[in-house]
Coordinates of C-alpha atoms in Angstrom, one line a residue:
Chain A
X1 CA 44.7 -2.1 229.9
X2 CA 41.7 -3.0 232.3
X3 CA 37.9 -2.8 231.8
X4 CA 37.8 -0.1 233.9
X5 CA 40.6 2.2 232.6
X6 CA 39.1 1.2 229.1
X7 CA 36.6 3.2 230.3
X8 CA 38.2 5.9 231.5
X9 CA 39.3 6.6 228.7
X10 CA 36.8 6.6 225.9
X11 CA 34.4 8.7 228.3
X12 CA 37.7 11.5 228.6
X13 CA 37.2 11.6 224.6
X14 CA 33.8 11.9 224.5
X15 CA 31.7 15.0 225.9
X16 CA 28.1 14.8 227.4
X17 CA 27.0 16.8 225.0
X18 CA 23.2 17.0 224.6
X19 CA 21.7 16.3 221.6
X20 CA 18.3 15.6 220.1
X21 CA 17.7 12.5 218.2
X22 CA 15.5 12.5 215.3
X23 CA 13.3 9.4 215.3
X24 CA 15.2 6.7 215.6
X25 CA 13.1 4.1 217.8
X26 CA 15.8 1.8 219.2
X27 CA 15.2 -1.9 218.8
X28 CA 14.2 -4.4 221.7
X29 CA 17.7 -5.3 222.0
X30 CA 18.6 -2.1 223.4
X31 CA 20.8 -1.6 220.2
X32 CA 20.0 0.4 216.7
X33 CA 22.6 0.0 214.1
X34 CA 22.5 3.4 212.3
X35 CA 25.5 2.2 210.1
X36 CA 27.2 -0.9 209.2
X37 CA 31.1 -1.0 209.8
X38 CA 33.5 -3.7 208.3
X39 CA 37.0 -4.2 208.7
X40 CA 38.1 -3.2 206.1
X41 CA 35.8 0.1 205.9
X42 CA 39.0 2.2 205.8
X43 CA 40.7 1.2 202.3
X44 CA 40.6 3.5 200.1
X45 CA 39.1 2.6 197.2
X46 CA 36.0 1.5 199.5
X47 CA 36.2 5.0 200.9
X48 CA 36.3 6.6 197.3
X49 CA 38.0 9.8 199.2
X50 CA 41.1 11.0 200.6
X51 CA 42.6 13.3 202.8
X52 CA 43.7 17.3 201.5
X53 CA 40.3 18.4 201.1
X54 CA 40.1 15.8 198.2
Chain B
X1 CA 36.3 -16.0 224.5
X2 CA 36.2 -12.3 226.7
X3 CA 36.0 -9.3 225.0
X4 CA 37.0 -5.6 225.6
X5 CA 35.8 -2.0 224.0
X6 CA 37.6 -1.4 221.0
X7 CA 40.2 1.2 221.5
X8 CA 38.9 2.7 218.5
X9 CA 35.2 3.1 219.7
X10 CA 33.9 6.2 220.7
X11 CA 31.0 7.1 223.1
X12 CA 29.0 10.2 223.1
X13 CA 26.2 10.9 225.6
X14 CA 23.0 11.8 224.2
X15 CA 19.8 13.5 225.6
X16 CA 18.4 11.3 228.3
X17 CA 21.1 9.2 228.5
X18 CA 21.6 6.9 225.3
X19 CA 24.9 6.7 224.1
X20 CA 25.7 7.0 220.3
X21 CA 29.1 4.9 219.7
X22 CA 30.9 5.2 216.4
X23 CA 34.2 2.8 215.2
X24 CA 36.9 4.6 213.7
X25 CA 38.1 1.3 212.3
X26 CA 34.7 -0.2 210.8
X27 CA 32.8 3.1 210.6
X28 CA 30.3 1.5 212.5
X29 CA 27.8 4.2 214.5
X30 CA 25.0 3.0 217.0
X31 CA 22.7 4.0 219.6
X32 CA 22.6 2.1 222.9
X33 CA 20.0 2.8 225.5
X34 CA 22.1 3.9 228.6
X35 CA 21.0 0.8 230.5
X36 CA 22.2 -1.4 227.3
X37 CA 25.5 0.4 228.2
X38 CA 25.7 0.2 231.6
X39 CA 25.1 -3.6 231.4
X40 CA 27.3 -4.0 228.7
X41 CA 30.1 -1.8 230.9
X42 CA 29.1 -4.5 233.8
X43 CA 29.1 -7.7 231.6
X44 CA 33.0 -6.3 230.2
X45 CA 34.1 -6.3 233.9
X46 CA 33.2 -9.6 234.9
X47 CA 32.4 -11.8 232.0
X48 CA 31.2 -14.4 234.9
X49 CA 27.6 -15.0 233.4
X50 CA 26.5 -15.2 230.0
X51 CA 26.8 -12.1 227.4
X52 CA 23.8 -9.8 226.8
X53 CA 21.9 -9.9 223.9
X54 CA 23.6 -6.7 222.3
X55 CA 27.1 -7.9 221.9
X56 CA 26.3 -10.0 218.7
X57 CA 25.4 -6.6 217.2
X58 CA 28.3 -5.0 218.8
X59 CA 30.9 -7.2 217.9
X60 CA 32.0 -9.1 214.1
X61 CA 32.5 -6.7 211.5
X62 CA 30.9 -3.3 213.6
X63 CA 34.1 -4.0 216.0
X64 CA 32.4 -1.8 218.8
X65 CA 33.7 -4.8 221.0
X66 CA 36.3 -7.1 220.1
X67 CA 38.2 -10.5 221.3
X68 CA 40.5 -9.0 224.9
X69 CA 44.0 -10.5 223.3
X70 CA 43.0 -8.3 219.8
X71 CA 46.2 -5.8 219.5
X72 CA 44.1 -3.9 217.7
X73 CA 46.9 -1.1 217.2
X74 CA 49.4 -3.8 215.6
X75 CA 46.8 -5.1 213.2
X76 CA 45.5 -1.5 212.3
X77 CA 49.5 -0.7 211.2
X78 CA 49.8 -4.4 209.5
X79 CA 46.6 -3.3 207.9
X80 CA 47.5 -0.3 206.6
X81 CA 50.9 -1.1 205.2
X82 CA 48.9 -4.1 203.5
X83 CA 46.3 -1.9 202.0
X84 CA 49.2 0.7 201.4
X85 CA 51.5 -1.6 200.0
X86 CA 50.1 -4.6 198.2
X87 CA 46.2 -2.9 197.4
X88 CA 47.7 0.0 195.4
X89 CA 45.9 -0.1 191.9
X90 CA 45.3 3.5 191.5
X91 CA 48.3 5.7 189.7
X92 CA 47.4 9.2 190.9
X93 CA 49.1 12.0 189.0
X94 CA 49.1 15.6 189.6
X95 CA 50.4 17.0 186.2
X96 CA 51.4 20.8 186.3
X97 CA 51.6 21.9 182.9
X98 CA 52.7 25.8 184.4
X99 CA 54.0 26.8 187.4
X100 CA 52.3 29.9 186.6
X101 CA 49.4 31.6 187.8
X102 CA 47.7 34.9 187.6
X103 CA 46.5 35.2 191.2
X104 CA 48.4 36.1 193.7
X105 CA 46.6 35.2 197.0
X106 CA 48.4 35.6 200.0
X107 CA 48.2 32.1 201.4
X108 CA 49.4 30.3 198.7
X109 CA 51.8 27.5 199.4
X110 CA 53.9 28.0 195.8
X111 CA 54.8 31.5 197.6
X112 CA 58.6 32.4 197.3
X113 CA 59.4 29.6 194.2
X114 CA 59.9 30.6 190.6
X115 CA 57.2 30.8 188.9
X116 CA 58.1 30.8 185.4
X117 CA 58.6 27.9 184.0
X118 CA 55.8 25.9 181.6
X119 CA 56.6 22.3 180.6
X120 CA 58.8 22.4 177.2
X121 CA 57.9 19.5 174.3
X122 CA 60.6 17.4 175.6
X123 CA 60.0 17.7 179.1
X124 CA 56.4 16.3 177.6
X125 CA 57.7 13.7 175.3
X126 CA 60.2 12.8 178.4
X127 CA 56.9 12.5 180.4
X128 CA 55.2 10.1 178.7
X129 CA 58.3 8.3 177.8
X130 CA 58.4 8.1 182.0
X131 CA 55.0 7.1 182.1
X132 CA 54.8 4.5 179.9
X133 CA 57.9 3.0 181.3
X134 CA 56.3 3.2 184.9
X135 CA 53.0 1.1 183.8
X136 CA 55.0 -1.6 182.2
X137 CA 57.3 -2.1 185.7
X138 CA 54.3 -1.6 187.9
X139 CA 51.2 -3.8 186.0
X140 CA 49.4 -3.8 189.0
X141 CA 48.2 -0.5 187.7
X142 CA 44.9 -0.6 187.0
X143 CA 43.7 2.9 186.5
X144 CA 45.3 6.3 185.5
X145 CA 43.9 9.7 187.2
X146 CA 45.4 12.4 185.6
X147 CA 45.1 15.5 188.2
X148 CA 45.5 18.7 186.5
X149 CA 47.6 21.7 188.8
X150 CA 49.6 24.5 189.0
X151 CA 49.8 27.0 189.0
X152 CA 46.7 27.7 187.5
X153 CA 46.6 24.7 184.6
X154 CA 44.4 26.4 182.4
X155 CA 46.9 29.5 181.2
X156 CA 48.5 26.8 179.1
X157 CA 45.5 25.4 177.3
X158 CA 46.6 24.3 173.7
X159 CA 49.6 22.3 176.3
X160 CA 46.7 20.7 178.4
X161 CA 45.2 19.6 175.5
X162 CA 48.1 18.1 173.6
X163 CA 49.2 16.5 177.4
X164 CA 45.8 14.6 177.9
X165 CA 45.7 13.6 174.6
X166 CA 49.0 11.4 175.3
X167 CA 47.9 10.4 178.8
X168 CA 44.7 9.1 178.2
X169 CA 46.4 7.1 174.4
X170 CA 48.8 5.6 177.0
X171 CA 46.2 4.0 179.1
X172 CA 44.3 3.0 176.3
X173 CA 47.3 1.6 174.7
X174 CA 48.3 -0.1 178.3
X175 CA 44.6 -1.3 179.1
X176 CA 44.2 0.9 181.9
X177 CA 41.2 2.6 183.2
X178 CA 41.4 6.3 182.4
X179 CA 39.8 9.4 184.2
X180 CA 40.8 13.4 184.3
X181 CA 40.4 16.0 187.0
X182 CA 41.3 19.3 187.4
X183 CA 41.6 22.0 190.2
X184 CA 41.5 25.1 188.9
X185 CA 41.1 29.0 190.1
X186 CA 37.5 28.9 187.5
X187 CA 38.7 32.1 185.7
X188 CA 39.4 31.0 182.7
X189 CA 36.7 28.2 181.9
X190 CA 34.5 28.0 178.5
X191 CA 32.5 26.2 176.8
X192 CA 35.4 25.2 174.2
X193 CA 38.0 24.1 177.0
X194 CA 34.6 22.4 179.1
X195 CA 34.4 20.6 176.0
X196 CA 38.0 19.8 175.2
X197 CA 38.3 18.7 179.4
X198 CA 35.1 16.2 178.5
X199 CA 37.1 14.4 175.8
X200 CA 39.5 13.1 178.8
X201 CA 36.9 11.5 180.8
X202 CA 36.4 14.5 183.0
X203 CA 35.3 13.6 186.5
X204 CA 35.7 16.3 188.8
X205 CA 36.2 20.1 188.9
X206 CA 37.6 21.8 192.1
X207 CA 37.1 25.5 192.4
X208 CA 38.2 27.7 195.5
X209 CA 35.8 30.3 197.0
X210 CA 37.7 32.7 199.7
X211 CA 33.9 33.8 201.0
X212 CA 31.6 36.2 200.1
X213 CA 32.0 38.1 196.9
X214 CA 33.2 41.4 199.0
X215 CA 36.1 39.3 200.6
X216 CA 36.8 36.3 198.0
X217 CA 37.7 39.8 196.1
X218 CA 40.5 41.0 197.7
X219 CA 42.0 37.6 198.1
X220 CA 42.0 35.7 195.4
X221 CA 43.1 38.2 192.8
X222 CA 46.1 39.0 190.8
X223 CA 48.6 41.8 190.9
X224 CA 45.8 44.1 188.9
X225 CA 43.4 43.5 192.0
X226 CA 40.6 42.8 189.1
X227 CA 37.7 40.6 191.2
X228 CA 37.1 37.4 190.3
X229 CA 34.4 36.2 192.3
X230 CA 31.6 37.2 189.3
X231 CA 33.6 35.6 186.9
X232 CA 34.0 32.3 188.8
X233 CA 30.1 32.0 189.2
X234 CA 29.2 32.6 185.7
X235 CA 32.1 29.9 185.0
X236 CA 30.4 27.6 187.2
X237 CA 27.0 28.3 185.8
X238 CA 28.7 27.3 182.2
X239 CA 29.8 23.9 183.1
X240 CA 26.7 22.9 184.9
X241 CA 24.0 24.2 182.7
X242 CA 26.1 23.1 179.5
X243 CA 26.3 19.9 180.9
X244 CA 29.8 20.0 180.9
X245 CA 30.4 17.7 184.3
X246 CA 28.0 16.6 186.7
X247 CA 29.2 18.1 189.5
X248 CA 31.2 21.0 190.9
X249 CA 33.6 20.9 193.6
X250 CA 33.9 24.4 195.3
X251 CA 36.4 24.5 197.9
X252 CA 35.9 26.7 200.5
X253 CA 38.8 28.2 202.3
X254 CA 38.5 28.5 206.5
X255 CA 40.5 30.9 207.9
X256 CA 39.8 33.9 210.5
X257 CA 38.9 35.8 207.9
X258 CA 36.7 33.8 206.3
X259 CA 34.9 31.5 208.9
X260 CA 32.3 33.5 210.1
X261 CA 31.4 34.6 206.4
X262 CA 30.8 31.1 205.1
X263 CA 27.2 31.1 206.1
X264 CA 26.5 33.7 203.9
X265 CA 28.5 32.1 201.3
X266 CA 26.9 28.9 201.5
X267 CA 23.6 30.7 201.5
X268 CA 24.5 32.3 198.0
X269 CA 25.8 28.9 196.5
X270 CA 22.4 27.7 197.4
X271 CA 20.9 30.4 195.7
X272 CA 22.4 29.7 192.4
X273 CA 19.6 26.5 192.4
X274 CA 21.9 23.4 191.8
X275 CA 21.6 21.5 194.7
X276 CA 23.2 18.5 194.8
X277 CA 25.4 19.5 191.7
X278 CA 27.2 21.6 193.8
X279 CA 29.5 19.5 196.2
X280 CA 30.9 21.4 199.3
X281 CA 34.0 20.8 200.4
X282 CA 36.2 23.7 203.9
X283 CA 39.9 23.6 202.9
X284 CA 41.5 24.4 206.7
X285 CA 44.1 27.3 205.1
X286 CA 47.2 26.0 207.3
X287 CA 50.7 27.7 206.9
X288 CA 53.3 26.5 204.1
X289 CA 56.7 26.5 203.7
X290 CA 56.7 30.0 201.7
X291 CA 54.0 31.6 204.1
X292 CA 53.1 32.8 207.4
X293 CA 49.4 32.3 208.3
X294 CA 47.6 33.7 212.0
X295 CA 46.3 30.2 213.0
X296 CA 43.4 30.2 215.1
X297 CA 42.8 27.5 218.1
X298 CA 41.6 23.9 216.9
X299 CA 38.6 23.9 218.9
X300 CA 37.7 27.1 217.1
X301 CA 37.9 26.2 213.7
X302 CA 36.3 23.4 214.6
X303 CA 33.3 25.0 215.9
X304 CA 33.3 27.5 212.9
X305 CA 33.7 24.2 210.8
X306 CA 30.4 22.6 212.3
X307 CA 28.5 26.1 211.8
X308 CA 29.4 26.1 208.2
X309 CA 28.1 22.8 207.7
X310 CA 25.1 23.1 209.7
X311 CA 23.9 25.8 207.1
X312 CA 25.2 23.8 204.5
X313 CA 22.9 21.0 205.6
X314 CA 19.8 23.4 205.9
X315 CA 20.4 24.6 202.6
X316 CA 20.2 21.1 201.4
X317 CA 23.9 20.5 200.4
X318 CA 25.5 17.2 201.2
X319 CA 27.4 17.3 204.2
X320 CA 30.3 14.7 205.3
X321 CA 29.5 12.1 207.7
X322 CA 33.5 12.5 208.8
X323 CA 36.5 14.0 208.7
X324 CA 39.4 12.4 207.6
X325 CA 43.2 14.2 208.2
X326 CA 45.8 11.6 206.5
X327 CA 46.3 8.0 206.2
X328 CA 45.4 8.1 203.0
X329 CA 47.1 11.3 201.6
X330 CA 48.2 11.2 197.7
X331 CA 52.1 11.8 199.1
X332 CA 52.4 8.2 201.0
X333 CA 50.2 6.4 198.5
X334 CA 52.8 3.7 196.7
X335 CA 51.6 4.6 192.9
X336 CA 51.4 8.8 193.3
X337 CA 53.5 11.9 191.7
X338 CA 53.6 15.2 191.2
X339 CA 54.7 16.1 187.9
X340 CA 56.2 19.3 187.4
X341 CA 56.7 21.6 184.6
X342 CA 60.3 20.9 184.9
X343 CA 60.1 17.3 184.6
X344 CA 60.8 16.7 188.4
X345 CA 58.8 14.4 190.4
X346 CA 57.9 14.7 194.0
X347 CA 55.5 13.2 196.2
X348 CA 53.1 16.3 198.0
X349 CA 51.7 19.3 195.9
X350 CA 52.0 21.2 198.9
X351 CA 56.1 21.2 197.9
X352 CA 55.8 22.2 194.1
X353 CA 59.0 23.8 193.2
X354 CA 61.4 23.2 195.8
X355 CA 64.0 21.0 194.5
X356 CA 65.0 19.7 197.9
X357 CA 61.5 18.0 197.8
X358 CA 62.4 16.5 194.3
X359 CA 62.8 12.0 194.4
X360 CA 63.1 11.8 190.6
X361 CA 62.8 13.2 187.0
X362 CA 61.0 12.0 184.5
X363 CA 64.5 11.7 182.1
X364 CA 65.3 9.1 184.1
X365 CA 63.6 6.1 183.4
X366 CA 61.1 4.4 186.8
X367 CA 62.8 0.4 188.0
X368 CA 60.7 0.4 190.7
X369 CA 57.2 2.9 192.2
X370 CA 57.5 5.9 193.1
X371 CA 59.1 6.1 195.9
X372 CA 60.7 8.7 198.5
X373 CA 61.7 7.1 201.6
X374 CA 61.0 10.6 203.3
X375 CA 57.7 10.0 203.0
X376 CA 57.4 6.5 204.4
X377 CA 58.7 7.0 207.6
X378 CA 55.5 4.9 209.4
X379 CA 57.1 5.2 212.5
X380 CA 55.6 8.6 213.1
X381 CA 52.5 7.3 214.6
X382 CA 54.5 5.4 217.4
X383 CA 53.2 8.0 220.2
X384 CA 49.5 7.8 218.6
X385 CA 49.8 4.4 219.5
X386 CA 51.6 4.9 222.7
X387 CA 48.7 7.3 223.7
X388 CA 45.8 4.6 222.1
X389 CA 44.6 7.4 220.6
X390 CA 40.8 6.1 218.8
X391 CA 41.0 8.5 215.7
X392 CA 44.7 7.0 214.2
X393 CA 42.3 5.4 211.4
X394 CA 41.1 8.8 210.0
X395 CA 43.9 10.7 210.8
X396 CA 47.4 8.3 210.3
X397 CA 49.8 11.1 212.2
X398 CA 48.2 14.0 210.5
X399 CA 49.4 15.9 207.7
X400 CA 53.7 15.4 206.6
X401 CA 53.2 19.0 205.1
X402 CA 52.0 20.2 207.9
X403 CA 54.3 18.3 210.1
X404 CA 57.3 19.9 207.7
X405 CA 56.0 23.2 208.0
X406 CA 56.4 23.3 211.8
X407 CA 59.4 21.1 212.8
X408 CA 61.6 21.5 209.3
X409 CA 63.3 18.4 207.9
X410 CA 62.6 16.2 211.5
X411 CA 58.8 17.0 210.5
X412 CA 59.3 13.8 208.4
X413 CA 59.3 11.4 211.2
X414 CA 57.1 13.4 213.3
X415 CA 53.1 13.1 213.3
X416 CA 51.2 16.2 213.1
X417 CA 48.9 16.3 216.1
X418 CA 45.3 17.7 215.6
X419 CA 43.3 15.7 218.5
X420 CA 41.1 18.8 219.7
X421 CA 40.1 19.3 215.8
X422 CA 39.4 16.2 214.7
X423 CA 37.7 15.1 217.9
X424 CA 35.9 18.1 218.4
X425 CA 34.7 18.3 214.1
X426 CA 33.9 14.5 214.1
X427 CA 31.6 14.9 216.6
X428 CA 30.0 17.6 215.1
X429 CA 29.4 15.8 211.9
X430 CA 27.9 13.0 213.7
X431 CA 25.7 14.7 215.5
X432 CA 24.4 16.7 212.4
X433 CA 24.0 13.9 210.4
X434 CA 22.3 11.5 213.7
X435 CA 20.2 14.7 215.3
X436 CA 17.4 16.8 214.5

């Protein structure tokens, strides 16, 4: 899939919905990392949860 | 090396124009400033000059952007059936002592099964026999959770008692890790079964509210119509002032009936002054094989959903920072059962007493893990792929009960598609957690 359909896309999931932000100054960089992910973020143990309300 | 936008990143536009992006891989969430993003967008297309400052952050282990020849999709699956498949340490079992239960609320999945029958002493002995058996062919068993279910598990006590007892000697005598948990309908908690529950390494308690006391009243009662609701409370009150756990789950159930109520509910659990002791949890009431339930339109529950937890949140209650559907449901996990009173095993509580959901029974000794091909059929999420849809992490195909529920048998190779919801609740979450 291109760039530009890439694109496309993940703006057609997302709605411009506007929100306020609470304080978060974001860093010279342009970027603030409000969470860490990882790779492996999603086994379960590591999520200590699962799914049916559990 | 070129990169690309993860497939599973997702971008929401925030009040003058930054963009908060979260991973549904890596769980990653971060806020660019809209030019960041625009350059970022630019810098994707071409990838002629060098890359801007922000893809160190963006890339690695936050995965917002990843390598261009990454099948991300393919490794997700591989990943899963790894994690699924050769991670499994955890032997969860849902134990249901009765199939009995002296509520009769009309949503119930165990509606239109017999609900007679409580586990004889050799369906018991049979059980840990089974058990035993199953941790000596499986030692990659580390840890025992014993789930206690119905029916309501608490009509049988002096059973529950004796049943624990064995479970948690077995681990012992096995070297496993050992915890207990119960969801129960609260009625018929005291101090003596509290304390009896706390010799088992008691970890969690899940309770079900139906909303306020007016409506919770006419739901969740039995055949005598006698309310509940005060009784449940004072229960709850019991185990937390007695020390008894250190937490209560209370399950609350969204429906059409209840959604707009939960407000008020949540405003009277807050009442009760146990903050964080009191973990919230919305159980979406879906139909079941036994019932027939008015649904209401994803986008709607959703939005009831983000209500409910925006008071919860204001009333100082923990709220989730996601919503996960089912790629890690108990009923494809490799070590999971439900074990019924009459001995047979199945994989989903959701299909307690129908025997055409029934892989096993416990008089026949485990060779192998529990398995019932039915419920491995990891093909289902063959059009999530298809359709690159970002959520397949936290949602796997959706729910098999569900997907039973609406297509019959087929349901087991089908996903159970719930886009609108999860897209529409996820966002919610984020933005209640991230906004002020």
């Amino acid at each position: 899939m291109s760039n530009e359909k890439e694109k496309q896309k993940v703006v057609s999931v997302a709605s411009a919905k506007v929100v306020r932000v609470k304080s978060i100054s974001v860093k010279s960089s342009g970027v603030t990392l409000l969470k860490a992910g990882s790779q492996d973020f999603r086994i379960p143990v590591r999520l200590g949860k699962d799914s049916c309300g559990y | 090396m070129k990169y690309k936008w993860s497939v599973f990143t997702v971008r929401y536009v925030l009040a003058g124009g930054n963009v908060l992006v979260k991973n549904f891989l890596t769980g990653a969430i971060a806020i660019l400033e809209n030019e960041v993003m625009d350059l970022m967008d630019m810098w994707l297309d071409s990838q002629t000059q060098f890359a801007p400052n922000s893809l160190e952050t963006l890339s690695g282990e936050n995965g917002f952007i990843v390598p261009e020849d990454k099948d991300e999709f393919h490794e997700y699956q591989n990943f899963f059936l790894h994690t699924r498949n050769e991670q499994a340490k955890l032997f969860t079992l849902h134990f249901l002592p009765t199939m009995k239960c002296q509520l009769n609320c009309p949503y119930c999945f165990e509606h239109g099964v017999k609900r007679q029958g409580t586990m004889t002493d050799i369906i018991l002995c049979q059980s840990i026999c089974w058990l035993d058996r199953y941790l000596e062919v499986n030692p990659e068993v580390a840890s025992l959770k014993c789930v206690l279910f119905g029916g309501e598990p608490l009509l049988v006590k002096r059973l529950v008692n004796e049943s624990l007892s064995k479970f948690k000697s077995l681990a012992e005598k096995r070297e496993k890790e050992y915890w207990t948990e119960i969801t129960t309908n609260g009625i018929l908690l005291d101090v003596d079964t509290a304390k009896m529950l706390k010799q088992y390494n008691l970890r969690r308690v899940q309770i079900t509210l139906d909303g306020p006391k007016e409506l919770h009243d006419t739901r969740r009662v039995g055949s005598d119509r006698h309310p509940t609701f005060d009784r449940i409370i004072t229960n709850v009150r019991m185990l937390l002032d007695g020390g008894h756990v250190s937490r209560i789950n209370l399950r609350l159930s969204l429906d059409i009936q209840t959604a707009d109520l939960l407000p008020n509910l949540i405003r009277f659990i807050s009442t009760l002054g146990y903050g964080d002791k009191i973990h919230l949890s919305l159980g979406i009431v879906v139909p079941s094989i036994g019932t027939t339930i008015k649904t209401t339109a994803e986008m709607t529950i959703a939005q009831k959903a983000i209500i409910a937890w925006q008071v919860a949140k204001e009333c100082g209650f923990s709220v989730p920072d996601e919503f996960l559907v089912g790629p890690w449901c108990v009923a494809i996990a490799k070590h999971s059962a439900v074990l019924q009173s009459n001995g047979a095993l199945q994989k989903c509580f959701c299909t307690v007493g129908r025997s055409i959901f029934d892989f096993g029974h416990v008089s026949g000794l485990p060779i192998s893990y529990t398995q019932d091909i039915r419920f491995e059929k990891f093909s289902r999420i063959n059009r999530c792929v298809e359709e690159e849809c970002p959520y397949l992490p936290i949602c796997g195909g959706g729910c098999i009960h569900d997907s039973i529920v609406k297509n019959g048998k087929k349901g087991f190779k089908q996903r159970f598609c719930q886009r609108k919801l999860i897209a529409t609740l996820n966002q919610g979450l984020l933005f209640l957690r991230y906004s002020s």
